[in-house]
mmCIF file of C-alpha atoms in Angstrom:
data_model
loop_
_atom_site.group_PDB
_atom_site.id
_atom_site.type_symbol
_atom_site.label_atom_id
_atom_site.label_comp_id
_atom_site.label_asym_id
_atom_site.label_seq_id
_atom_site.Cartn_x
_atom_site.Cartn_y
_atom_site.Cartn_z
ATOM 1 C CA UNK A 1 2.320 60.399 -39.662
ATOM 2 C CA UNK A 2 1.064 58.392 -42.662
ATOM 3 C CA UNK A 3 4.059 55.508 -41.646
ATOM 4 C CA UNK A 4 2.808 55.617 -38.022
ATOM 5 C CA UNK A 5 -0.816 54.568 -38.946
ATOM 6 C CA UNK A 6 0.343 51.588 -41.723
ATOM 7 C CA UNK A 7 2.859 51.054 -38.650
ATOM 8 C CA UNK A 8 -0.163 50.778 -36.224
ATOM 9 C CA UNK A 9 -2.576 49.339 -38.712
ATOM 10 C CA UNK A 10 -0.854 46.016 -39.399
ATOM 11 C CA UNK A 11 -0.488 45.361 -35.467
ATOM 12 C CA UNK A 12 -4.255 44.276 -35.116
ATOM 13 C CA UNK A 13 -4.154 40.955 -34.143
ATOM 14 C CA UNK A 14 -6.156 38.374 -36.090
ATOM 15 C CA UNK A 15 -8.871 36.888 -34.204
ATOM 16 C CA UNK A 16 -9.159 34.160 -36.653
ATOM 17 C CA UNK A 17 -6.835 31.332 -38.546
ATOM 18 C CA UNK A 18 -7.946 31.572 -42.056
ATOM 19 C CA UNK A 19 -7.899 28.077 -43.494
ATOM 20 C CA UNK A 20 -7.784 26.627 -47.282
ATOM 21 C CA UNK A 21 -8.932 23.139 -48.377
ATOM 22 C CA UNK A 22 -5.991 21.446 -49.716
ATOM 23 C CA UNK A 23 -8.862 18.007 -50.790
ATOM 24 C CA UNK A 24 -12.120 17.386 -50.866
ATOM 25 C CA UNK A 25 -13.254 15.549 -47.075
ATOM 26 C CA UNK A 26 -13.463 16.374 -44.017
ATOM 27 C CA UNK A 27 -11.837 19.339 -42.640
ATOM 28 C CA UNK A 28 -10.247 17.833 -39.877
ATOM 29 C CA UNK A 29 -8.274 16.368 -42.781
ATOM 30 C CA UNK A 30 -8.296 18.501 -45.627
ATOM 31 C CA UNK A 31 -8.215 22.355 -44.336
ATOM 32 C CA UNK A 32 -4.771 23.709 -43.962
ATOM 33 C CA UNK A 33 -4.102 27.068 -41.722
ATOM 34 C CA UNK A 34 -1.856 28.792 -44.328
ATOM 35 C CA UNK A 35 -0.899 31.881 -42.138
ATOM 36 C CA UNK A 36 -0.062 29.458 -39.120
ATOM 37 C CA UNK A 37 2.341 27.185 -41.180
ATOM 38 C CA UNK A 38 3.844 29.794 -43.257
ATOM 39 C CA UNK A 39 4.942 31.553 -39.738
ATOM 40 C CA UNK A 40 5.366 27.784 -38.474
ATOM 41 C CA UNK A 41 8.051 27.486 -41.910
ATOM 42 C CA UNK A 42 9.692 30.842 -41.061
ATOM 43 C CA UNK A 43 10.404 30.173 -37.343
ATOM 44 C CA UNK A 44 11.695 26.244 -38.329
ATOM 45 C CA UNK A 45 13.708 27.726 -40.870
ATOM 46 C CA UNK A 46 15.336 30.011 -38.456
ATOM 47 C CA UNK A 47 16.305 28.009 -35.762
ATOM 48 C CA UNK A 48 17.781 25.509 -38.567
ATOM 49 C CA UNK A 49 19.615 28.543 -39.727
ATOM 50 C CA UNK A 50 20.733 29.487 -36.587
ATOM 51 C CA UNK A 51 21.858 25.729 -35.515
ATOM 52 C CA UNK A 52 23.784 25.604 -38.754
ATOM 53 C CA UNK A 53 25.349 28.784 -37.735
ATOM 54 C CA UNK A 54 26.278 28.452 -34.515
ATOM 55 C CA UNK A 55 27.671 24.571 -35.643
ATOM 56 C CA UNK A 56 29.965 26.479 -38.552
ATOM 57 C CA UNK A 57 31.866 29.017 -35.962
ATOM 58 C CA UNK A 58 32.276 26.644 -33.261
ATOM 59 C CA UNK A 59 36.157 26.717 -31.616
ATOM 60 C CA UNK A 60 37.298 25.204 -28.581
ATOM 61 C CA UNK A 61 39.968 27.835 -28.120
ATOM 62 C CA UNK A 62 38.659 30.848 -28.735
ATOM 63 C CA UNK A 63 34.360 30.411 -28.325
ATOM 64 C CA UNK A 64 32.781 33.428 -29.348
ATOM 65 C CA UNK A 65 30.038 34.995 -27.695
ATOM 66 C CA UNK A 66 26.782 33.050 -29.240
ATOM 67 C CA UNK A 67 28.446 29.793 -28.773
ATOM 68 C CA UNK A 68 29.210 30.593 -25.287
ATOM 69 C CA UNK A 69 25.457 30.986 -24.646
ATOM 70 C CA UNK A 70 24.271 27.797 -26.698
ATOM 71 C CA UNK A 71 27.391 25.933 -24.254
ATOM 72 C CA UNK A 72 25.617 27.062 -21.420
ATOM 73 C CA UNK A 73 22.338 26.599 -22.347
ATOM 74 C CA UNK A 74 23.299 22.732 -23.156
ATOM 75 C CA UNK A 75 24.797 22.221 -19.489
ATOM 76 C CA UNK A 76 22.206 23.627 -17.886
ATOM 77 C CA UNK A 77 19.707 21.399 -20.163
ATOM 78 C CA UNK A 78 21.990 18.369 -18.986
ATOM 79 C CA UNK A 79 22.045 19.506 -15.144
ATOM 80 C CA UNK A 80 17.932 19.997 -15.280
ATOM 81 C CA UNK A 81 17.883 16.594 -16.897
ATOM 82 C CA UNK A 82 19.945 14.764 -14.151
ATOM 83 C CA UNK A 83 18.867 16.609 -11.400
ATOM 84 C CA UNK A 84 15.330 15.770 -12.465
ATOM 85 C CA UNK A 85 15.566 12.156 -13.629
ATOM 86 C CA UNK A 86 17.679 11.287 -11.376
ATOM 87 C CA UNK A 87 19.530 8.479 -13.848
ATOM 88 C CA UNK A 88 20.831 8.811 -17.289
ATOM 89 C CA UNK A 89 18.367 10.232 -18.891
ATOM 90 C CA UNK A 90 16.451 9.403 -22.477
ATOM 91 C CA UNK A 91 18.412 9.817 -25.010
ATOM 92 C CA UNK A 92 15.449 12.437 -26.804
ATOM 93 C CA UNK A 93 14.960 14.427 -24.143
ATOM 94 C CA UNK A 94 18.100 16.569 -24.362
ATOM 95 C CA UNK A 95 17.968 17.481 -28.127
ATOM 96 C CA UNK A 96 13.852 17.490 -28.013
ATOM 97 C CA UNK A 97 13.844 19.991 -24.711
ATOM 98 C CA UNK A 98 16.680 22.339 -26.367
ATOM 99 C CA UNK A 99 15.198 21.937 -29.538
ATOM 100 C CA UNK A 100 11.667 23.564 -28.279
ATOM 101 C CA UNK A 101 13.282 26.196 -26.061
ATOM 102 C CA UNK A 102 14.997 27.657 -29.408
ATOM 103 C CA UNK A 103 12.159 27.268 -31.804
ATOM 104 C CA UNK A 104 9.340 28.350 -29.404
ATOM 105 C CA UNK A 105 12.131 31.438 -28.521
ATOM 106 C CA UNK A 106 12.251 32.133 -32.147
ATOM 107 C CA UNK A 107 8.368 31.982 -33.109
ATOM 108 C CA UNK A 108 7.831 34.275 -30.398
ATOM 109 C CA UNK A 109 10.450 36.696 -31.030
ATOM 110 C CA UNK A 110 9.396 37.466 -34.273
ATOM 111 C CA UNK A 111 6.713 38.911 -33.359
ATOM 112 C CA UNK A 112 8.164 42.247 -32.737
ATOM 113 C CA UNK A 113 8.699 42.377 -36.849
ATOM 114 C CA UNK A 114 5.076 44.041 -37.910
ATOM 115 C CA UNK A 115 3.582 40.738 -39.751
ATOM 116 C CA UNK A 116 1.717 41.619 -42.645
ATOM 117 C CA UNK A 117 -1.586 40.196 -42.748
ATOM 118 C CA UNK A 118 -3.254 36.972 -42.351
ATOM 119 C CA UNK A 119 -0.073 36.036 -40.507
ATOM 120 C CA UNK A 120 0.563 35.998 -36.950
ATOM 121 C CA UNK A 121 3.017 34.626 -34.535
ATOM 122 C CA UNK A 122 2.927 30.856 -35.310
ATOM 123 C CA UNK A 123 2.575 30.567 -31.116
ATOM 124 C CA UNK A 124 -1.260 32.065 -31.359
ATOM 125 C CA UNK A 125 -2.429 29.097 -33.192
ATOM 126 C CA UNK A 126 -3.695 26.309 -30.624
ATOM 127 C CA UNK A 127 -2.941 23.781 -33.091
ATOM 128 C CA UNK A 128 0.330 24.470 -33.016
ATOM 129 C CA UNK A 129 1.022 24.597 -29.503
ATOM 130 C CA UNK A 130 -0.921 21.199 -29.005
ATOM 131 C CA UNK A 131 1.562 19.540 -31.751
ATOM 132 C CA UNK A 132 4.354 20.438 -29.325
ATOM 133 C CA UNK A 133 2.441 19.295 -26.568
ATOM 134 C CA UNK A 134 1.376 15.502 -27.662
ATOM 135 C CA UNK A 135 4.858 15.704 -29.107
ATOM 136 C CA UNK A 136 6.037 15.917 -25.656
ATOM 137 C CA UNK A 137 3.317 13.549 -23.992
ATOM 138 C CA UNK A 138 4.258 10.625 -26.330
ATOM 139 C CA UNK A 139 7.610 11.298 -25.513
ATOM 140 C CA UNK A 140 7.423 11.019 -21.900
ATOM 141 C CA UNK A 141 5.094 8.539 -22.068
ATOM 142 C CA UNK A 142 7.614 6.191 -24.114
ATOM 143 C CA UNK A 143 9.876 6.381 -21.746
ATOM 144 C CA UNK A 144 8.103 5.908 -18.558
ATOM 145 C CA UNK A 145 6.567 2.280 -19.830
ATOM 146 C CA UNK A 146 10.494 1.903 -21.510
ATOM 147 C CA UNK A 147 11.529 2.789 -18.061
ATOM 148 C CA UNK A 148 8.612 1.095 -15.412
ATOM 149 C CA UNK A 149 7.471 -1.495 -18.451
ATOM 150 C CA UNK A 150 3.380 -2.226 -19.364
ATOM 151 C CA UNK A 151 2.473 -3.311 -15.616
ATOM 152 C CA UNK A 152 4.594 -1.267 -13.905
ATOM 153 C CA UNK A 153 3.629 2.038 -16.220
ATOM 154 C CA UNK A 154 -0.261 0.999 -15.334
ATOM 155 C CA UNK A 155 0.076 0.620 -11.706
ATOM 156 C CA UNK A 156 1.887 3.524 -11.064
ATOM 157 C CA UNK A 157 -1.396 4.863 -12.423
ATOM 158 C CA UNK A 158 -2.950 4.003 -9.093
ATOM 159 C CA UNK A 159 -0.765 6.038 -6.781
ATOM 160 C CA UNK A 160 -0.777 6.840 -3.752
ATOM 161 C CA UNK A 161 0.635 3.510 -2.884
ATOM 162 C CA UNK A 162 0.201 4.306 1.113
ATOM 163 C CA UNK A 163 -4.179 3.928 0.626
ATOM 164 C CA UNK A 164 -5.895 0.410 0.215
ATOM 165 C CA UNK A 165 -6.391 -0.847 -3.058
ATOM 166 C CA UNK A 166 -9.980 -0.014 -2.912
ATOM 167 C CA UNK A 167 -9.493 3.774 -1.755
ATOM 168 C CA UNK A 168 -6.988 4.482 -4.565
ATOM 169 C CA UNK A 169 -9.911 3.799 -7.514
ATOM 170 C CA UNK A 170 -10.877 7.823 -7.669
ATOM 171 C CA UNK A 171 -7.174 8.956 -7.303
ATOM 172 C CA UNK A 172 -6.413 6.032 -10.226
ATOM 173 C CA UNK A 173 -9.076 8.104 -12.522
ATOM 174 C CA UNK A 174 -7.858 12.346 -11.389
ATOM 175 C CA UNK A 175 -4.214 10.607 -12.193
ATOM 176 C CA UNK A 176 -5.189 9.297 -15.627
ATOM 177 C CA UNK A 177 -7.171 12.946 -16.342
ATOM 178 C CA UNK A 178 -3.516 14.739 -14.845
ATOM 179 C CA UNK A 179 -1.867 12.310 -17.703
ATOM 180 C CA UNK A 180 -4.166 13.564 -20.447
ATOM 181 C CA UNK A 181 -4.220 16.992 -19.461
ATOM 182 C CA UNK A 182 -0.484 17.673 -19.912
ATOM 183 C CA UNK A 183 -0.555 18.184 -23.603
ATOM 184 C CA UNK A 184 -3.354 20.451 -23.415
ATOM 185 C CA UNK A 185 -2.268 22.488 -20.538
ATOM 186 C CA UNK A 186 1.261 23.063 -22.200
ATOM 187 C CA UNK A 187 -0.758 23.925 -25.471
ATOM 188 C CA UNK A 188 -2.764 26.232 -23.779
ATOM 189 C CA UNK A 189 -0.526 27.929 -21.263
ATOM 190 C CA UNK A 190 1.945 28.703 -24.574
ATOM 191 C CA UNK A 191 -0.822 29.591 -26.863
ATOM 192 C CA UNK A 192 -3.094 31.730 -24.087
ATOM 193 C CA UNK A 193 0.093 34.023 -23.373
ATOM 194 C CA UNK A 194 0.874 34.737 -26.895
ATOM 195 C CA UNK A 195 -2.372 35.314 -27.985
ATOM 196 C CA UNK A 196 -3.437 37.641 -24.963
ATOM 197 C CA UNK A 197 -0.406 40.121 -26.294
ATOM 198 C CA UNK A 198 -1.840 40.194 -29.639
ATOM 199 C CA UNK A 199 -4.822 41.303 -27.730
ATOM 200 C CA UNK A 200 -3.127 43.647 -25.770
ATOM 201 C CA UNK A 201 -1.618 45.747 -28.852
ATOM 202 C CA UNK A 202 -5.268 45.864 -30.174
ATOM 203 C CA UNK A 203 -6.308 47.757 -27.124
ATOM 204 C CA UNK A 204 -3.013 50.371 -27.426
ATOM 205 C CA UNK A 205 -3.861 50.554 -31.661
ATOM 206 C CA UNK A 206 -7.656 50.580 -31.696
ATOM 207 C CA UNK A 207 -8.853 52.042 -29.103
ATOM 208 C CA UNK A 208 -6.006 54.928 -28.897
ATOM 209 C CA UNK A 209 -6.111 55.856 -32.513
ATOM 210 C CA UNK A 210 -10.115 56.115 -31.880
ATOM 211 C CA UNK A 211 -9.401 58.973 -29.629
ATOM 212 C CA UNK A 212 -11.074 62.344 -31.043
ATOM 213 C CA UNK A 213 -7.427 64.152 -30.937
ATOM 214 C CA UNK A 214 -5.699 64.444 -34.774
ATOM 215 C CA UNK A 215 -2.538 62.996 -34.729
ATOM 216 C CA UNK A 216 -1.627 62.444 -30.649
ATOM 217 C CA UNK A 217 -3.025 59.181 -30.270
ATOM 218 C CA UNK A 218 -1.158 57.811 -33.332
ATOM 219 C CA UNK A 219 2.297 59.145 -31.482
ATOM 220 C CA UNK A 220 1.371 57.633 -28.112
ATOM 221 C CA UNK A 221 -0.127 54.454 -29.779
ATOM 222 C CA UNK A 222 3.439 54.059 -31.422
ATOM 223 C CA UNK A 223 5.130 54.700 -27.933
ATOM 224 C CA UNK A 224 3.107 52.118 -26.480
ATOM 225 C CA UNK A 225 2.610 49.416 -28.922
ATOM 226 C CA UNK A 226 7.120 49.547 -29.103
ATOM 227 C CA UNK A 227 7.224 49.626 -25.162
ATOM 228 C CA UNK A 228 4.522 46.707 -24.951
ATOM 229 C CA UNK A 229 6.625 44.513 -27.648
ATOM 230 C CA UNK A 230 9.267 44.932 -26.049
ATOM 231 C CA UNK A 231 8.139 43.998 -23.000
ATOM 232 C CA UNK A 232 5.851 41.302 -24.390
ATOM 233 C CA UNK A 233 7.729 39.724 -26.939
ATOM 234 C CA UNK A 234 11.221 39.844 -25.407
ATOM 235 C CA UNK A 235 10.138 39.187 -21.895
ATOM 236 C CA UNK A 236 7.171 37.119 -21.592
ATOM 237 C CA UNK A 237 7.931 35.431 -25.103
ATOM 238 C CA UNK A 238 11.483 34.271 -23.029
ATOM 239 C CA UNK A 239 10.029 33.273 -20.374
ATOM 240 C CA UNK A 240 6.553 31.320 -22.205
ATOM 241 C CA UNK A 241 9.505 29.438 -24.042
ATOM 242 C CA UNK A 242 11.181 28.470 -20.557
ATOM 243 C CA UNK A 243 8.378 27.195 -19.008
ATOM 244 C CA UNK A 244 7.893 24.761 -22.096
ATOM 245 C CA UNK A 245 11.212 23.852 -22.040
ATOM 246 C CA UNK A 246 11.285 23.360 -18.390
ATOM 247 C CA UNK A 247 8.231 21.651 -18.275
ATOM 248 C CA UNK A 248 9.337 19.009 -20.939
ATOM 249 C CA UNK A 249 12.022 17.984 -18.361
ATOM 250 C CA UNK A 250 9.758 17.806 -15.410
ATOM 251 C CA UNK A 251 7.742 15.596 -17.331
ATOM 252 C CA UNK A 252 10.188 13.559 -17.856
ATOM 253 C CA UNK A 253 11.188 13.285 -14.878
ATOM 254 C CA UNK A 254 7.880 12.499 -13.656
ATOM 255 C CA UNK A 255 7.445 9.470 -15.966
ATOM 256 C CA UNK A 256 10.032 7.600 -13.524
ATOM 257 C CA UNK A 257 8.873 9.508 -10.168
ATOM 258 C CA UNK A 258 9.849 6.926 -7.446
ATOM 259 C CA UNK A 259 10.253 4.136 -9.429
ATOM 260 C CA UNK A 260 13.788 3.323 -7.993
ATOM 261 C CA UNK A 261 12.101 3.620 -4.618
ATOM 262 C CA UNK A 262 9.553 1.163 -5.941
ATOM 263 C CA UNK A 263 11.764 -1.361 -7.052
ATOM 264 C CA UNK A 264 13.353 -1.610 -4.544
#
């Protein structure tokens, strides 16, 4: 019993990034989130150490099992990319799209470990998520004014193309909002998802163990709080870290919508 309550006392999620000032200024500049980067480290130090060993056991005649998956993960990558493009894609946005998927896979999977305090999932942290998401936006960006150059990036701006030139000034100003948005919405949509499961195992810890029954609500906390993980971490972690890494295609793939059709 003593192991289920340190079990179920470490899974209250932290409400808060604690932060340390690394200079003296302002703390936009000088306040570092120390349990956000040391989970950021881990889960980068990870997916290195997985790349590394996937790399070291590859064999084109007899591919076992993990590389298998990472070979069809990297056609599928190239299939999204050329279905949605539509042309030979940049050449960042296969490595940077498969990059995130395994990272963002990683940093959420971890989560099912019990974290000892301050640190949480390195996913709960909105500055983290936004880092991926301007990460993403510049990319994109790049390569549609590579792709439609300075003018051409601008007036696409102004779509739809089918209204008068007068008629398309609001739509110019909701499509320059939908451009700045993307970062944030990717931040948030990644960092909401996490976070709200943190929030979810305080409700099966907390407010279970507060029942006035010795020693039940521990053992049905514990029941829940694994069934929820695995549910939450496995499942929607997989999935938060698809829709990132299917989203960074799309947007690529938007940052040349109809410009072949415009050219010509």
């Amino acid at each position: 019993m003593t192991f289920l309550m340190t079990f179920l006392a470490i899974q209250q999620p932290p409400v808060t990034h604690p932060a340390v000032d690394v200079c003296s200024g302002s703390a936009f500049f000088c306040q570092v989130n120390y349990a956000s980067l040391t989970a950021t480290l881990v889960s980068i130090a990870l997916t290195i150490l997985l790349g590394f060993y996937v790399a070291s056991r590859l064999d084109s005649r007899r591919p076992g099992r993990l590389q298998m998956v990472f070979e069809l993960l990297a056609g599928y990558t190239r299939d999204q990319l050329r279905i949605t493009v539509g042309h030979a894609p940049p050449a960042i946005a296969f490595p940077l799209a498969l990059t995130l998927f395994m990272y963002i896979l990683i940093a959420n999977w971890i989560a099912f470990l019990p974290l000892p305090e301050p640190l949480a999932p390195a996913n709960t942290d909105f500055n983290q998520t936004l880092a991926m998401g301007v990460v993403v936006f510049l990319a994109a960006e790049v390569y549609a004014i590579r792709t439609r150059g300075v003018l051409g990036f601008l007036h696409h701006l102004t779509r739809p193309f089918d209204l008068p030139i007068w008629a398309r000034a609001g739509f110019t100003v909701i499509n320059i909002i939908e451009e700045i948005a993307k970062p944030v919405t990717l931040a948030l949509r990644l960092m909401g998802n996490i976070f709200g499961g943190l929030i979810m195992l305080w409700v099966l810890t907390v407010m279970i163990t507060s029942l006035p029954v010795p020693y039940v609500p521990y053992a049905v906390s514990a029941a829940l709080v694994t069934v929820w993980k695995l549910f939450d971490v496995f499942f929607i972690g997989t999935l938060q870290a698809f829709i990132f890494f299917l989203l960074t295609i799309i947007y690529f793939g938007q940052a040349v919508e109809g410009h072949d059709e415009h050219a010509h």
